[in-house]
PDB file of N, CA and C in Angstrom:
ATOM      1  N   UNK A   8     -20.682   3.079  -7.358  1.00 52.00           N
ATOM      2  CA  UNK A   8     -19.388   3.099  -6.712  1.00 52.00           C
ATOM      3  C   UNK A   8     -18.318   3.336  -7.768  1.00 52.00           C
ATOM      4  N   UNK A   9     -17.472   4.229  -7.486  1.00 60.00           N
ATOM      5  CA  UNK A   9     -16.212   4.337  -8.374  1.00 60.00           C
ATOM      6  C   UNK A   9     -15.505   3.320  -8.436  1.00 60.00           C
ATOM      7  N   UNK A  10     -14.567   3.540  -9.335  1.00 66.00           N
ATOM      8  CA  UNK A  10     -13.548   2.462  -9.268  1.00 66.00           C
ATOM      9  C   UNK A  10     -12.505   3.189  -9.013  1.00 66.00           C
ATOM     10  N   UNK A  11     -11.443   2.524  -8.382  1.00 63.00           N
ATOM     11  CA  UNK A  11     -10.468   3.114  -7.890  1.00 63.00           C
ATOM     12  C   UNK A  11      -9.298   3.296  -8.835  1.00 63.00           C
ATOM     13  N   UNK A  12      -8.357   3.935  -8.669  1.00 70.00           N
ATOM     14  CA  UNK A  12      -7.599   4.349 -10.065  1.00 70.00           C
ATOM     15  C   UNK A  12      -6.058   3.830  -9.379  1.00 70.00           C
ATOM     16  N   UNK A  13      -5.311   3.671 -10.477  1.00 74.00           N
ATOM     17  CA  UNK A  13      -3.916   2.719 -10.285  1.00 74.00           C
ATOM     18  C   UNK A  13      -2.878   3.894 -11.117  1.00 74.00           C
ATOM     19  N   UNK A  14      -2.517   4.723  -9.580  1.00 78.00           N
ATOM     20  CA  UNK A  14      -1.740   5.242  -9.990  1.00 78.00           C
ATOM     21  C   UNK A  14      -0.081   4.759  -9.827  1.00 78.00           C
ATOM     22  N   UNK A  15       0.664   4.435 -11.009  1.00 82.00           N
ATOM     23  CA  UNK A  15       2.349   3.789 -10.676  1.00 82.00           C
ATOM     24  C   UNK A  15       3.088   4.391 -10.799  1.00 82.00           C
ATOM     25  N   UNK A  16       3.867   4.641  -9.446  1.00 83.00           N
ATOM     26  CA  UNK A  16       5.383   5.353  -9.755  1.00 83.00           C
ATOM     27  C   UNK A  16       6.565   5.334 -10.368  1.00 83.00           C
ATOM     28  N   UNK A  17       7.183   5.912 -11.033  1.00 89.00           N
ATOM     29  CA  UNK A  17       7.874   5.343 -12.254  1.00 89.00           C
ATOM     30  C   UNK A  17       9.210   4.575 -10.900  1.00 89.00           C
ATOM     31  N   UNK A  18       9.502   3.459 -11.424  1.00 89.00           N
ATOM     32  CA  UNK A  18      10.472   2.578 -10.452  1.00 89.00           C
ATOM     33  C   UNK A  18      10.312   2.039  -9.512  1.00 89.00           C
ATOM     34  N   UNK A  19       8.766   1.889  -9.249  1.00 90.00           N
ATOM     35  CA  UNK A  19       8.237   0.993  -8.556  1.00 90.00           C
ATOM     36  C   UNK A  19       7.297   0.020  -9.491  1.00 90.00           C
ATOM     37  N   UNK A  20       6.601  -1.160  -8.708  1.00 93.00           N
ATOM     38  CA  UNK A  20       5.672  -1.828  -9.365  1.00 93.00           C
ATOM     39  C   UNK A  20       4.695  -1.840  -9.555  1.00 93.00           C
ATOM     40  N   UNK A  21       3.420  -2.189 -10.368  1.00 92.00           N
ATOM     41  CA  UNK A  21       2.409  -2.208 -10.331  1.00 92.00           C
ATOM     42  C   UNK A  21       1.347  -2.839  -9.246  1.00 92.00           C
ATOM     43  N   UNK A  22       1.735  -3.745  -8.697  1.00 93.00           N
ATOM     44  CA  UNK A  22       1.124  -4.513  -7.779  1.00 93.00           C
ATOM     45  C   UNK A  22      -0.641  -5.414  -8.523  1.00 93.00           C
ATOM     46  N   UNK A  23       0.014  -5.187 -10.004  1.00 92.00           N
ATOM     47  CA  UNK A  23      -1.276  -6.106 -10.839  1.00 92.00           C
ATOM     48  C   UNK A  23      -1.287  -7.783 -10.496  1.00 92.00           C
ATOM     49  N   UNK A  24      -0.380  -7.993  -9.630  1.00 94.00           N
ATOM     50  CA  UNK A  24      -0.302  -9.257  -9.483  1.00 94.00           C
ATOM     51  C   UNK A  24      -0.407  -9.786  -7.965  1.00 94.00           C
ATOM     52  N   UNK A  25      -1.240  -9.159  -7.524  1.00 94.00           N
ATOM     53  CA  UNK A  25      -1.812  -9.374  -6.051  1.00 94.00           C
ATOM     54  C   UNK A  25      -3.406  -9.607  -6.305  1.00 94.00           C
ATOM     55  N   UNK A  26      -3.917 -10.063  -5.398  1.00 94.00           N
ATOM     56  CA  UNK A  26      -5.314 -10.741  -5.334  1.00 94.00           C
ATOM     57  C   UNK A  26      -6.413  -9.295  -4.569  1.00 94.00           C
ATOM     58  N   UNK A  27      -6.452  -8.260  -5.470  1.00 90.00           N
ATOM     59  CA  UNK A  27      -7.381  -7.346  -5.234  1.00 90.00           C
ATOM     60  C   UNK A  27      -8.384  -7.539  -5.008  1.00 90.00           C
ATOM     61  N   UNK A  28      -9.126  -8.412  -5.231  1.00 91.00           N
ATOM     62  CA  UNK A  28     -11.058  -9.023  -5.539  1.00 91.00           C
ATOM     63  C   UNK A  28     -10.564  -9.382  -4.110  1.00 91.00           C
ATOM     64  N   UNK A  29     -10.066  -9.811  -3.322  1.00 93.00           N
ATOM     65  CA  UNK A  29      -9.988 -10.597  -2.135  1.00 93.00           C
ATOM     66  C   UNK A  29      -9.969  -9.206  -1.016  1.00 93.00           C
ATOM     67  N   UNK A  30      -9.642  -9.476   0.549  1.00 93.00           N
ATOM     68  CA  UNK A  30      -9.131  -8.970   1.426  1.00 93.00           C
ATOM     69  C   UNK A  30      -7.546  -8.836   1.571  1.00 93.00           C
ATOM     70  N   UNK A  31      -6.972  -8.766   1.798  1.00 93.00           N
ATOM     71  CA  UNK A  31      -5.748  -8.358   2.039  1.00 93.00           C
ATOM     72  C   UNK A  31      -5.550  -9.634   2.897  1.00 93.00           C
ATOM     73  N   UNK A  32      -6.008 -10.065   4.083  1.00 93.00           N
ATOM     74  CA  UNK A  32      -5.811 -10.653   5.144  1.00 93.00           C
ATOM     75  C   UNK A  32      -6.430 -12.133   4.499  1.00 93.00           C
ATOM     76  N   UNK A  33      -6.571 -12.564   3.205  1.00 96.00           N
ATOM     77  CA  UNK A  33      -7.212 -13.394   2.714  1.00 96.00           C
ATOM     78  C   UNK A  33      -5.847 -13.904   1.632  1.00 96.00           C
ATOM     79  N   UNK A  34      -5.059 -12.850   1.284  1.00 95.00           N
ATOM     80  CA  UNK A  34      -3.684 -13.084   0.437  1.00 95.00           C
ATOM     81  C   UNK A  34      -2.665 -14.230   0.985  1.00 95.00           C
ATOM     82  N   UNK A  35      -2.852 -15.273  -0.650  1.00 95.00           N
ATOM     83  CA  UNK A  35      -1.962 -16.507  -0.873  1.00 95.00           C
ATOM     84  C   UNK A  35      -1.129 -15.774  -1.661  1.00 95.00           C
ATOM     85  N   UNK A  36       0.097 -15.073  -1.253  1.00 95.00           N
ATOM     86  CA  UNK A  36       1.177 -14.621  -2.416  1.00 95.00           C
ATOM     87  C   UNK A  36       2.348 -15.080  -1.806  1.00 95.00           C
ATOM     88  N   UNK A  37       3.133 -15.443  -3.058  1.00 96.00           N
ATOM     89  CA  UNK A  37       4.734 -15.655  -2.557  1.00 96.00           C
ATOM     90  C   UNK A  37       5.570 -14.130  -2.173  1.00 96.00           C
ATOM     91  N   UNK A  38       5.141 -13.389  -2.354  1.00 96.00           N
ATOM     92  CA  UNK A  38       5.459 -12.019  -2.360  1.00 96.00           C
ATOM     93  C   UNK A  38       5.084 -11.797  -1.051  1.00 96.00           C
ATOM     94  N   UNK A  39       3.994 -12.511  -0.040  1.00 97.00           N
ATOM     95  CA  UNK A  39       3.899 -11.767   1.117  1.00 97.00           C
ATOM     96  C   UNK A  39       5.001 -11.818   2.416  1.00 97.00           C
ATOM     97  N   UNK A  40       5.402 -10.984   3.238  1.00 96.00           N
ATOM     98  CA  UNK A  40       6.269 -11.147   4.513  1.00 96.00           C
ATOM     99  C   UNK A  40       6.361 -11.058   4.962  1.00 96.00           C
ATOM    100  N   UNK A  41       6.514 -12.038   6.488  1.00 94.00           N
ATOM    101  CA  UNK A  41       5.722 -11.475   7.360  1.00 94.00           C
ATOM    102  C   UNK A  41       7.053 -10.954   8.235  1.00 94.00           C
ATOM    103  N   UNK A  42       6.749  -9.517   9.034  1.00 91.00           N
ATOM    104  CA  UNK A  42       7.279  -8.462   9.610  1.00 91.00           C
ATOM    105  C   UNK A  42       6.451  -8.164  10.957  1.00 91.00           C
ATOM    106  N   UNK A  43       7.488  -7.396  11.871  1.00 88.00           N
ATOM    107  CA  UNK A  43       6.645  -7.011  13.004  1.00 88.00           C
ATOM    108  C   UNK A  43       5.854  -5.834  12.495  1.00 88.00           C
ATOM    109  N   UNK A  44       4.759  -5.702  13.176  1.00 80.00           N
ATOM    110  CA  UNK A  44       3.415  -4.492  12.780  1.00 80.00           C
ATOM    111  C   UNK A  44       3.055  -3.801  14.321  1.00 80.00           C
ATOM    112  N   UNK A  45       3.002  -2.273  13.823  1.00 81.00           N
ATOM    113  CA  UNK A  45       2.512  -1.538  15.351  1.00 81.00           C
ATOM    114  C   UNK A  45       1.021  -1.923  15.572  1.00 81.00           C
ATOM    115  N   UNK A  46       0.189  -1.428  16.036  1.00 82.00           N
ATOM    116  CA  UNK A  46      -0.585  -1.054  16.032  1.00 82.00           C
ATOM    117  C   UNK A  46      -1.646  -0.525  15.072  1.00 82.00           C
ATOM    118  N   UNK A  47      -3.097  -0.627  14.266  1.00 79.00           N
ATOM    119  CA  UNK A  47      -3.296  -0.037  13.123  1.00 79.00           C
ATOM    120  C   UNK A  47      -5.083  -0.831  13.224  1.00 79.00           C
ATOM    121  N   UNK A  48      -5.695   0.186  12.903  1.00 83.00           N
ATOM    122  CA  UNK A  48      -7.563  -0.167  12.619  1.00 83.00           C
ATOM    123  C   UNK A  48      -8.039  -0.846  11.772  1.00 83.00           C
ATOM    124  N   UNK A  49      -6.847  -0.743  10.658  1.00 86.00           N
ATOM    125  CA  UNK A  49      -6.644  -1.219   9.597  1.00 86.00           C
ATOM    126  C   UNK A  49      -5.770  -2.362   9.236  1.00 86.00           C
ATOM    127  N   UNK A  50      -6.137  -3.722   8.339  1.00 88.00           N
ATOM    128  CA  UNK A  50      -5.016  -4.458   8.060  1.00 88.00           C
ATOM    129  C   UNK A  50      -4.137  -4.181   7.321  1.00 88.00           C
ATOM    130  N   UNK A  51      -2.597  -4.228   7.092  1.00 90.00           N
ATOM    131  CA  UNK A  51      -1.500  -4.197   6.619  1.00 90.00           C
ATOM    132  C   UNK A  51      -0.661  -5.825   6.696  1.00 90.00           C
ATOM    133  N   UNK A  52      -0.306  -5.209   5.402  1.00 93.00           N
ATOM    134  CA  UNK A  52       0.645  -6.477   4.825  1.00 93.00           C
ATOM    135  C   UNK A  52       1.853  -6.373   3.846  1.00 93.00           C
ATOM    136  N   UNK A  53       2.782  -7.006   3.744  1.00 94.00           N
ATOM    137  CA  UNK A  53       4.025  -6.430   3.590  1.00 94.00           C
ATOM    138  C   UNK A  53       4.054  -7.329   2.284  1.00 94.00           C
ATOM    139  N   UNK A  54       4.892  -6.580   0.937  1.00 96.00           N
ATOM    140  CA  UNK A  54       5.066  -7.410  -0.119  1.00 96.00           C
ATOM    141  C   UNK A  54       6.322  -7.223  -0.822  1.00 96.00           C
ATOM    142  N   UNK A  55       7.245  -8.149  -1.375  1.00 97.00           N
ATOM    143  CA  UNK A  55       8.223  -8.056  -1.445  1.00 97.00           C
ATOM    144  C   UNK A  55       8.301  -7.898  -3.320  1.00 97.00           C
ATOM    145  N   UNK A  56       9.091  -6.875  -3.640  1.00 95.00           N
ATOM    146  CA  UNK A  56       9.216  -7.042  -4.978  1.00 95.00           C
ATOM    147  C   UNK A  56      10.343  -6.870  -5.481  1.00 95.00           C
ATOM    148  N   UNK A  57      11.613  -7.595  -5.992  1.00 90.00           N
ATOM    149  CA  UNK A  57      12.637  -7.214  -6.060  1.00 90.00           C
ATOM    150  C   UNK A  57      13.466  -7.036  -4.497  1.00 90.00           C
ATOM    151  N   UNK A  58      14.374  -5.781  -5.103  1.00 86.00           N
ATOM    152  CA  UNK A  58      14.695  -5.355  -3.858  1.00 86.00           C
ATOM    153  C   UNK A  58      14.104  -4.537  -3.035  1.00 86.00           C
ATOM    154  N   UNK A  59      12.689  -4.229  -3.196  1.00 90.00           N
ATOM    155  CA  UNK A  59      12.063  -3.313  -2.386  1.00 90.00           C
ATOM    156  C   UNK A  59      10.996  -4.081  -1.255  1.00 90.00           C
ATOM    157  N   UNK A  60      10.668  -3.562  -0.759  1.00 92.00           N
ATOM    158  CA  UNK A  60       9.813  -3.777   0.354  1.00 92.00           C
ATOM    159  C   UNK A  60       8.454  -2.831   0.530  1.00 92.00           C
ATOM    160  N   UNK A  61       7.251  -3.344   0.497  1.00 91.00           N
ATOM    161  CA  UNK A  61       6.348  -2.134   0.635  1.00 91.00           C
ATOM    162  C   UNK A  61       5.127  -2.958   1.564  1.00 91.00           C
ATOM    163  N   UNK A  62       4.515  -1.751   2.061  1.00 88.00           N
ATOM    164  CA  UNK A  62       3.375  -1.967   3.038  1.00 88.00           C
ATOM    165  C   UNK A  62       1.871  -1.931   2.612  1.00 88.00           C
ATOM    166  N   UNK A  63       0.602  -3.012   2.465  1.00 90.00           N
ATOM    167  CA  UNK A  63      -0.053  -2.496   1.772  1.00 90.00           C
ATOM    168  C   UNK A  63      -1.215  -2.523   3.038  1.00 90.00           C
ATOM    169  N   UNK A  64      -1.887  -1.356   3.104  1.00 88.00           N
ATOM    170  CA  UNK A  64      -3.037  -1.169   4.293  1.00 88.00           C
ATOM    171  C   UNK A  64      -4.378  -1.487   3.388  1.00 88.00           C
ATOM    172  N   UNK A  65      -4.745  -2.361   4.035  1.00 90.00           N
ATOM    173  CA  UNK A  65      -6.515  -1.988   3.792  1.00 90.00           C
ATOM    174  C   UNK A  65      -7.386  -0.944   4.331  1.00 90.00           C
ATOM    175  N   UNK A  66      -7.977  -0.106   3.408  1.00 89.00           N
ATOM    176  CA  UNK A  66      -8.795   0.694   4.160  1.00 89.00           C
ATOM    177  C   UNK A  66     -10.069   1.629   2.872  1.00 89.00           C
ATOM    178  N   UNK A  67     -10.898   2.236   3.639  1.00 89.00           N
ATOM    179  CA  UNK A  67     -11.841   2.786   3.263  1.00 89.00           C
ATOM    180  C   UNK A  67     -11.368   3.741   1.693  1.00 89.00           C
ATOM    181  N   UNK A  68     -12.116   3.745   0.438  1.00 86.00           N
ATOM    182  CA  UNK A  68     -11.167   5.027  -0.506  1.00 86.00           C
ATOM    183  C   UNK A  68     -10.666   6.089   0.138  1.00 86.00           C
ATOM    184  N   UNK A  69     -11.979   7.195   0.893  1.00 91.00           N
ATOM    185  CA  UNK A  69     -11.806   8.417   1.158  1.00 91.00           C
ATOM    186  C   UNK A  69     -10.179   8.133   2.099  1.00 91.00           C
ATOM    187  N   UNK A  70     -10.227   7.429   2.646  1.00 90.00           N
ATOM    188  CA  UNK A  70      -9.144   7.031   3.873  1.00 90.00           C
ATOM    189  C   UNK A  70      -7.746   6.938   3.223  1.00 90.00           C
ATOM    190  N   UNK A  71      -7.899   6.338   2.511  1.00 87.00           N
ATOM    191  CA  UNK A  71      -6.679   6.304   1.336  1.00 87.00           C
ATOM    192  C   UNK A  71      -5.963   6.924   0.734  1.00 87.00           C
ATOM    193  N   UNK A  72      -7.225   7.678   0.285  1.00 88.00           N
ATOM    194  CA  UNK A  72      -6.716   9.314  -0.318  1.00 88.00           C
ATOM    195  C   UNK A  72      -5.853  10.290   0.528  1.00 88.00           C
ATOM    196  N   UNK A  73      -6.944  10.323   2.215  1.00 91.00           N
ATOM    197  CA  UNK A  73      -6.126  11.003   2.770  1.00 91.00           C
ATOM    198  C   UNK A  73      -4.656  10.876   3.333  1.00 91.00           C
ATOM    199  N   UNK A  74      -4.381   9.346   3.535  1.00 88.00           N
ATOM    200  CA  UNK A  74      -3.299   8.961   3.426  1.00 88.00           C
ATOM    201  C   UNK A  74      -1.822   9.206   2.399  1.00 88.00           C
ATOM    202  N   UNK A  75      -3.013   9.222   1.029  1.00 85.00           N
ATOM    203  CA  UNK A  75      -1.881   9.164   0.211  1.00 85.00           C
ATOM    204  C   UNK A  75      -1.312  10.587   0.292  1.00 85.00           C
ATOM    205  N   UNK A  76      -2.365  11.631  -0.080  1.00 91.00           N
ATOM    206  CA  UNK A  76      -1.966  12.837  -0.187  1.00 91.00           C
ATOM    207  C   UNK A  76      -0.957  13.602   1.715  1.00 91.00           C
ATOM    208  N   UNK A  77      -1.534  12.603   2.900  1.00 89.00           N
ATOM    209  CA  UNK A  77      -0.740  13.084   3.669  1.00 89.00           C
ATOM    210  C   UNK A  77       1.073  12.622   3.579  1.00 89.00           C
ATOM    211  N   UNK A  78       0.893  11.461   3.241  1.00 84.00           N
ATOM    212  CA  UNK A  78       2.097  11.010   2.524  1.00 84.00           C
ATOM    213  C   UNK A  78       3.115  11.858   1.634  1.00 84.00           C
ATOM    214  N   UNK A  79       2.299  12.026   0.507  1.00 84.00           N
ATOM    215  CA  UNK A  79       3.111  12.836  -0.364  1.00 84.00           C
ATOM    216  C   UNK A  79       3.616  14.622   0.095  1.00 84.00           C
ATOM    217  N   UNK A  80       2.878  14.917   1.086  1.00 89.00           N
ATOM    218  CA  UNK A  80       3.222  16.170   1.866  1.00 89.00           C
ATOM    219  C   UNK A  80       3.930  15.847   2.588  1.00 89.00           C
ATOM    220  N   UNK A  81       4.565  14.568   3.306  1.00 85.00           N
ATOM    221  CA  UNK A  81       5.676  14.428   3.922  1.00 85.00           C
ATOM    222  C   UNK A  81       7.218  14.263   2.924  1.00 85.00           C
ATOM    223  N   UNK A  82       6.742  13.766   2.206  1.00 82.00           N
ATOM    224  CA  UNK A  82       7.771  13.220   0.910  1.00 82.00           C
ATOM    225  C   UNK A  82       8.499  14.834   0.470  1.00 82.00           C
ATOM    226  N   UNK A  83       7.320  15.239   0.109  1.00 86.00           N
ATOM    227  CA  UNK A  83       8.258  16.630  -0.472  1.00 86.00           C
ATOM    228  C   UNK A  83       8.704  17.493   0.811  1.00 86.00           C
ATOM    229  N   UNK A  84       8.795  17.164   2.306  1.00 87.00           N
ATOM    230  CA  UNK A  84       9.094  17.817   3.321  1.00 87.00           C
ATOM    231  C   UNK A  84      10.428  17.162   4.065  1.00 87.00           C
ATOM    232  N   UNK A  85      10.864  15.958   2.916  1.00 78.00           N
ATOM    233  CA  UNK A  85      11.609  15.277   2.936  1.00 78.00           C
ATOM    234  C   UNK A  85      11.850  14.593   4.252  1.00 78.00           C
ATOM    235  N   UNK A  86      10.634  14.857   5.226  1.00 67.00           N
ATOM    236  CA  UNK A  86      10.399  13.576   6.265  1.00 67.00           C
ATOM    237  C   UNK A  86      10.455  12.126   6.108  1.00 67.00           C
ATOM    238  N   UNK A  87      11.464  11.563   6.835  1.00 64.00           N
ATOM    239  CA  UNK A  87      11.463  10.008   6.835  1.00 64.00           C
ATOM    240  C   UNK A  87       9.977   9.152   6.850  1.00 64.00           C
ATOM    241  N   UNK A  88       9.522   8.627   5.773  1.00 58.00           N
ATOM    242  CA  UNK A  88       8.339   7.480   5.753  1.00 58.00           C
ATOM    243  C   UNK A  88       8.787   6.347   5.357  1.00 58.00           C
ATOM    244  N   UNK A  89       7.476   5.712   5.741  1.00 58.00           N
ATOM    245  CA  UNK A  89       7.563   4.642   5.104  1.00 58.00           C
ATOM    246  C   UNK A  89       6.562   4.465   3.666  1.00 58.00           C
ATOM    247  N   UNK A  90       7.287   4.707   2.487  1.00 49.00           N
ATOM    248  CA  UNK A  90       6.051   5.013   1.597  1.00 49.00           C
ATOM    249  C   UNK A  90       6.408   3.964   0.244  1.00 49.00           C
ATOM    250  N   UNK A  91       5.336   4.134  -0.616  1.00 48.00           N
ATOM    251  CA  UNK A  91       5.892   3.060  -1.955  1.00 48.00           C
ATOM    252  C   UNK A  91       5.010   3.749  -3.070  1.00 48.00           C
TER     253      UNK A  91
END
């Protein structure tokens, strides 16, 4: 199994200080908050850093990827997301 790679955006955070070895839905952080959530197959959880706000989904790598990269094709299409 690969390991997954930690890519950081410059002006955002690392998120080295969340409980990765765990589930998501298993997270004791003071950082977590809880928010209304749509619908999703996947768990999501909200973490506060500073003044930002970000969403973190659990899900499969391949799934991730496609996420991220559908993400970043919205970003440069300068479509409203929700991204971090």
């Amino acid at each position: 199994m690969t390991e997954p790679k930690i890519t950081v955006r410059p002006g955002h955070p690392d998120f080295l200080d969340l409980a990765w070895e765990q589930s998501v839905v298993d997270w004791d952080s003071p950082r977590l908050v809880t928010l209304p959530k749509g619908i999703s197959r996947h768990e999501v959880r909200f973490v506060a850093y500073g003044e930002g706000l970000y969403a973190i989904k659990e899900l499969p790598l391949e799934a991730a990827r496609n996420d991220y990269r559908v993400l970043r094709a919205l970003e440069r299409l300068e479509t409203q997301i929700v991204s971090g």
